[in-house]
C-alpha cells in the first residue's frame, strides 16, 4: 500500500508552476499578492540605491565647489533659479533668505540668522522626505508578508484536509500536493519579506546618514553667515 502511494506521489508534478496551478483560488490570490509586493519592493530598492548614490555624488561635487574659495554670491548666481542637487537647494535656501534679509540701504533686518537657519531646516526636511519616500512600503512588506503567506498556508492545509475527508484516505498521494501548495504560499511570503526587511534597515540608515550630512553642511554654512552678520553689526 505504501509502495503504491509513493509511486503515485512520484508521478505528481511538484514544480512551482504546477503547485500554483493546482492551488485554490484563495491561495493563488495570496501568492499573486506576495509576488506583487516583492516586485514592488525590489523596484523601490533599486530606485533608492540609485537615488542615494546620486545624492552622495552631488553632495560631494557641491562640497568641492563650496570650499573651493569661490565667493558665495558667485556660486549662488551660478546655480541659477532651479538648483539640481539637494545640497545646492539647501545652500540656495540659505542664500535666498540671506539676500532677503538686507534692506535697500544694505542694512540687515533683525532676526536674519534665525530666518536663514529656519529656511535651511525646511529645505533639509524636504530633501529628507524625498529620501524616505516609499520606504514605508518596505517596512509594511517585511512586517506583513510572512503573515499573509501564512494565511495562504493555513487555507491550503484546510483545503488539503477537506480532500482527505472526501477521499476517505490519508495516502501520501492525496496529502502531499495540498500540503506542498500550502507551504509554497509561506515560502513566497518569506521571499518577499526578507529582502524588504534587510533593504529597509540598510536604506533607512543610509537616508539618515545623508540627511545628517545635509544638516552638518547647513551648520557650517550658517556659521559662515553668522560671522558675516557679526562683522556687519
XYZ file of C-alpha atoms in Angstrom:
233
model
C 0.000 0.000 0.000
C 2.772 2.421 0.928
C 4.671 1.478 -2.230
C 1.652 2.315 -4.360
C 1.175 5.655 -2.588
C 4.813 6.583 -3.085
C 4.597 5.645 -6.758
C 1.515 7.847 -7.179
C 3.217 10.746 -5.374
C 6.255 10.485 -7.647
C 4.003 10.832 -10.694
C 2.619 14.162 -9.452
C 4.235 17.328 -10.812
C 5.688 19.346 -7.909
C 7.171 22.162 -9.966
C 6.386 25.693 -8.808
C 4.131 26.354 -11.782
C 2.237 23.115 -11.212
C 1.828 23.825 -7.491
C 0.481 27.282 -8.302
C -1.883 25.905 -10.945
C -3.348 23.301 -8.557
C -3.782 25.738 -5.655
C -7.212 27.034 -4.702
C -8.301 30.488 -5.844
C -7.687 31.968 -2.382
C -4.143 30.598 -2.200
C -3.459 31.777 -5.750
C -4.576 35.296 -4.836
C -2.291 35.213 -1.781
C 0.654 34.088 -3.922
C -0.027 36.756 -6.546
C -0.260 39.390 -3.827
C 3.096 38.268 -2.400
C 4.704 38.283 -5.838
C 3.323 41.774 -6.478
C 4.636 43.048 -3.131
C 8.030 41.516 -3.856
C 8.259 43.162 -7.286
C 7.165 46.500 -5.815
C 9.740 46.196 -3.042
C 12.558 45.424 -5.452
C 11.557 48.364 -7.655
C 11.776 50.658 -4.618
C 15.099 49.142 -3.522
C 16.691 49.685 -6.929
C 15.274 53.216 -7.204
C 16.525 54.164 -3.730
C 20.001 52.737 -4.286
C 20.320 54.826 -7.443
C 18.858 57.912 -5.729
C 21.184 57.680 -2.717
C 24.207 57.111 -4.922
C 23.285 60.198 -6.948
C 22.664 62.238 -3.774
C 26.098 61.354 -2.369
C 27.820 62.187 -5.657
C 26.015 65.534 -5.949
C 26.827 66.429 -2.333
C 30.493 65.590 -2.844
C 30.644 67.656 -6.022
C 28.952 70.646 -4.410
C 31.143 70.467 -1.310
C 34.186 70.720 -3.560
C 32.728 73.820 -5.222
C 31.615 75.337 -1.908
C 35.034 75.008 -0.276
C 36.958 75.971 -3.421
C 37.213 79.587 -2.280
C 34.775 80.909 -4.853
C 32.694 83.806 -3.447
C 29.336 82.588 -2.178
C 27.427 85.177 -4.212
C 29.066 83.961 -7.415
C 28.367 80.344 -6.521
C 24.746 81.215 -5.816
C 24.396 83.002 -9.159
C 25.995 80.056 -10.967
C 23.377 77.660 -9.579
C 20.553 79.545 -11.265
C 16.897 79.671 -10.205
C 16.488 75.861 -10.084
C 19.413 74.112 -8.366
C 19.662 70.415 -9.251
C 21.280 68.819 -6.209
C 19.949 68.628 -2.660
C 22.991 70.385 -1.167
C 22.618 73.092 -3.789
C 18.960 73.597 -2.872
C 19.815 73.837 0.825
C 22.560 76.342 0.065
C 20.222 78.300 -2.211
C 17.560 78.416 0.503
C 20.056 79.932 2.933
C 21.443 82.402 0.408
C 17.964 83.458 -0.720
C 16.984 84.279 2.844
C 20.351 85.985 3.381
C 19.672 88.343 0.482
C 16.101 88.950 1.549
C 17.367 89.953 4.981
C 19.099 93.046 3.570
C 17.275 96.323 3.231
C 17.668 98.515 0.164
C 20.257 100.574 2.016
C 22.308 97.425 2.758
C 21.396 97.200 6.442
C 20.322 93.827 7.850
C 16.804 93.133 9.067
C 16.711 91.908 12.657
C 16.475 88.132 13.174
C 18.281 87.273 9.945
C 20.239 84.365 11.450
C 17.116 82.622 12.761
C 15.331 83.012 9.436
C 18.305 81.663 7.482
C 18.560 78.634 9.761
C 14.826 78.022 9.522
C 14.901 78.269 5.706
C 17.672 75.675 5.507
C 15.904 73.420 8.001
C 12.800 73.476 5.823
C 14.924 72.641 2.759
C 16.565 69.731 4.630
C 13.151 68.441 5.681
C 12.018 68.437 2.050
C 15.103 66.516 0.963
C 14.613 64.051 3.817
C 11.033 63.432 2.666
C 12.310 62.633 -0.816
C 14.923 60.228 0.554
C 12.447 58.443 2.831
C 9.532 58.354 0.404
C 8.238 54.783 -0.184
C 10.469 53.243 2.492
C 7.299 52.512 4.455
C 6.335 50.092 1.681
C 9.414 48.022 2.505
C 8.581 48.124 6.202
C 4.995 47.069 5.533
C 6.079 44.256 3.233
C 8.604 42.975 5.747
C 6.083 43.057 8.575
C 3.029 41.627 6.818
C 4.242 39.338 4.024
C 5.065 36.346 6.282
C 1.626 36.503 7.909
C -0.200 36.885 4.608
C 1.742 33.911 3.309
C 0.906 32.006 6.483
C -2.763 32.714 5.877
C -2.383 31.145 2.433
C -0.705 28.139 4.014
C -3.453 27.682 6.590
C -6.100 27.955 3.906
C -4.260 25.483 1.696
C -3.876 22.966 4.509
C -7.571 23.323 5.286
C -8.317 22.503 1.664
C -5.939 19.514 1.814
C -7.742 18.115 4.853
C -11.048 18.557 3.063
C -9.701 16.484 0.161
C -8.562 13.825 2.625
C -12.042 13.687 4.113
C -13.677 13.463 0.699
C -11.287 10.744 -0.474
C -11.590 8.965 2.901
C -7.893 8.164 2.830
C -4.651 9.619 4.153
C -2.438 8.277 1.384
C 0.622 10.359 0.607
C -0.583 10.903 -2.952
C -3.671 12.651 -1.596
C -1.980 14.666 1.184
C 1.305 15.731 -0.434
C 0.065 18.020 -3.232
C -2.198 20.077 -0.987
C 0.462 20.460 1.713
C 3.096 21.423 -0.868
C 0.800 24.045 -2.403
C 0.062 25.452 1.041
C 3.721 25.666 2.044
C 4.537 27.442 -1.210
C 2.466 30.419 -0.036
C 4.603 30.775 3.106
C 7.783 30.406 1.056
C 6.743 33.202 -1.293
C 5.838 35.360 1.705
C 9.320 34.882 3.155
C 10.928 35.581 -0.219
C 9.048 38.894 -0.290
C 9.629 39.796 3.364
C 13.323 39.029 3.953
C 14.800 41.310 1.249
C 12.328 44.046 2.207
C 13.403 43.979 5.869
C 17.119 43.927 5.071
C 16.764 46.700 2.489
C 14.615 48.833 4.795
C 17.205 48.738 7.576
C 20.057 49.495 5.174
C 18.270 52.245 3.258
C 16.950 53.882 6.433
C 20.488 54.071 7.811
C 21.776 55.486 4.513
C 18.983 58.065 4.466
C 19.760 59.193 7.993
C 23.450 59.437 7.138
C 22.799 61.549 4.037
C 20.347 63.782 5.905
C 22.889 64.152 8.699
C 25.479 65.324 6.169
C 22.976 67.889 4.889
C 22.497 69.118 8.448
C 26.259 69.319 9.008
C 26.674 71.356 5.831
C 23.844 73.687 6.861
C 25.507 74.217 10.250
C 28.834 75.031 8.615
C 27.190 77.412 6.164
C 25.221 79.023 8.962
C 28.428 79.556 10.900
C 29.991 81.350 7.918
C 26.954 83.601 7.557
C 26.915 84.224 11.302
C 30.458 85.558 11.183
C 29.461 87.905 8.358
C 26.423 89.039 10.336
C 28.553 89.714 13.398
C 31.125 91.649 11.360
C 28.359 93.740 9.770
C 26.770 94.552 13.118
